[in-house]
Amino acid sequence: MGPEERIVIDPDVLVGKPVVRGTRLAVEFIIDLFAQGWAERDVLQNYPGLTKEDIQACFAYASRTLKAERVYPLERAA
C-alpha cells in the first residue's frame, strides 16, 4: 500500500480530517507527537496499530499539503 492509500478523508471520521486508514488518528496528531519530541519508536509503542509506513505517509501527506497551500508567516512574539 502506497502513502496515498494510507491516508484517508471521510466526513464521518473526525469531521473529515485526514486520518491513517483504519484508525481515528489524524495526520496532524501524528505530526504533533513528533513536534513534541516523540521518537518513532515511542509512537509505534504507544499506537501499536500504526506502522513505520503509516508514519512516513503522514509526513508525505503533510509535505504535499504544505507545497500546495499558501503559507502565511507566524507572528513573532514581542
Coordinates of C-alpha atoms in Angstrom, one line a residue:
M1 CA 0.0 0.0 0.0
G2 CA 1.5 3.3 -1.0
P3 CA 1.5 6.5 1.0
E4 CA -1.5 8.0 -0.9
E5 CA -3.6 4.9 0.1
R6 CA -2.7 5.1 3.8
I7 CA -4.2 8.5 4.4
V8 CA -8.0 8.8 4.0
I9 CA -10.6 11.5 4.4
D10 CA -14.1 10.5 5.5
P11 CA -16.6 13.2 6.5
D12 CA -17.9 10.8 9.2
V13 CA -14.5 10.4 10.8
L14 CA -13.1 13.3 12.8
V15 CA -15.1 15.7 10.8
G16 CA -13.3 14.9 7.6
K17 CA -9.7 15.4 8.8
P18 CA -7.1 13.2 7.1
V19 CA -6.5 10.1 9.2
V20 CA -4.4 7.0 8.9
R21 CA -6.6 4.3 7.2
G22 CA -8.3 2.0 9.7
T23 CA -7.7 4.4 12.7
R24 CA -9.1 7.6 14.1
L25 CA -5.6 9.0 14.3
A26 CA -5.4 12.3 12.4
V27 CA -2.3 13.2 10.4
E28 CA -2.0 16.4 12.4
F29 CA -2.0 14.4 15.7
I30 CA 0.9 12.2 14.5
I31 CA 2.9 15.2 13.3
D32 CA 2.2 16.9 16.6
L33 CA 3.7 14.0 18.5
F34 CA 6.9 14.4 16.7
A35 CA 6.8 18.2 17.2
Q36 CA 6.6 17.5 20.9
G37 CA 9.8 15.4 20.7
W38 CA 8.4 11.9 20.5
A39 CA 10.6 9.4 18.7
E40 CA 9.3 7.0 16.1
R41 CA 9.7 4.1 18.5
D42 CA 7.6 5.9 21.1
V43 CA 4.8 6.5 18.6
L44 CA 4.9 2.9 17.5
Q45 CA 4.9 1.5 21.0
N46 CA 2.0 3.7 22.1
Y47 CA -0.1 3.2 19.0
P48 CA 0.5 -0.4 18.0
G49 CA -2.0 -0.2 15.1
L50 CA 0.4 2.2 13.3
T51 CA 3.3 1.1 11.2
K52 CA 6.5 2.9 10.2
E53 CA 5.0 3.2 6.7
D54 CA 1.9 4.9 8.2
I55 CA 4.1 7.5 9.9
Q56 CA 6.0 8.1 6.7
A57 CA 2.7 8.6 4.9
C58 CA 1.7 11.2 7.4
F59 CA 4.8 13.2 6.7
A60 CA 4.4 12.8 3.0
Y61 CA 0.8 14.0 3.2
A62 CA 1.8 17.0 5.3
S63 CA 4.6 17.8 2.9
R64 CA 2.3 17.6 -0.2
T65 CA -0.3 19.7 1.6
L66 CA 2.2 22.4 2.5
K67 CA 3.5 22.6 -1.0
A68 CA 0.0 23.1 -2.4
E69 CA -1.1 25.6 0.2
R70 CA -0.5 29.3 0.6
V71 CA 1.6 29.8 3.7
Y72 CA 1.5 32.8 6.0
P73 CA 4.3 33.8 8.3
L74 CA 3.8 33.3 12.0
E75 CA 3.6 36.4 14.1
R76 CA 6.6 37.0 16.2
A77 CA 6.2 37.2 20.0
A78 CA 7.0 40.7 21.4

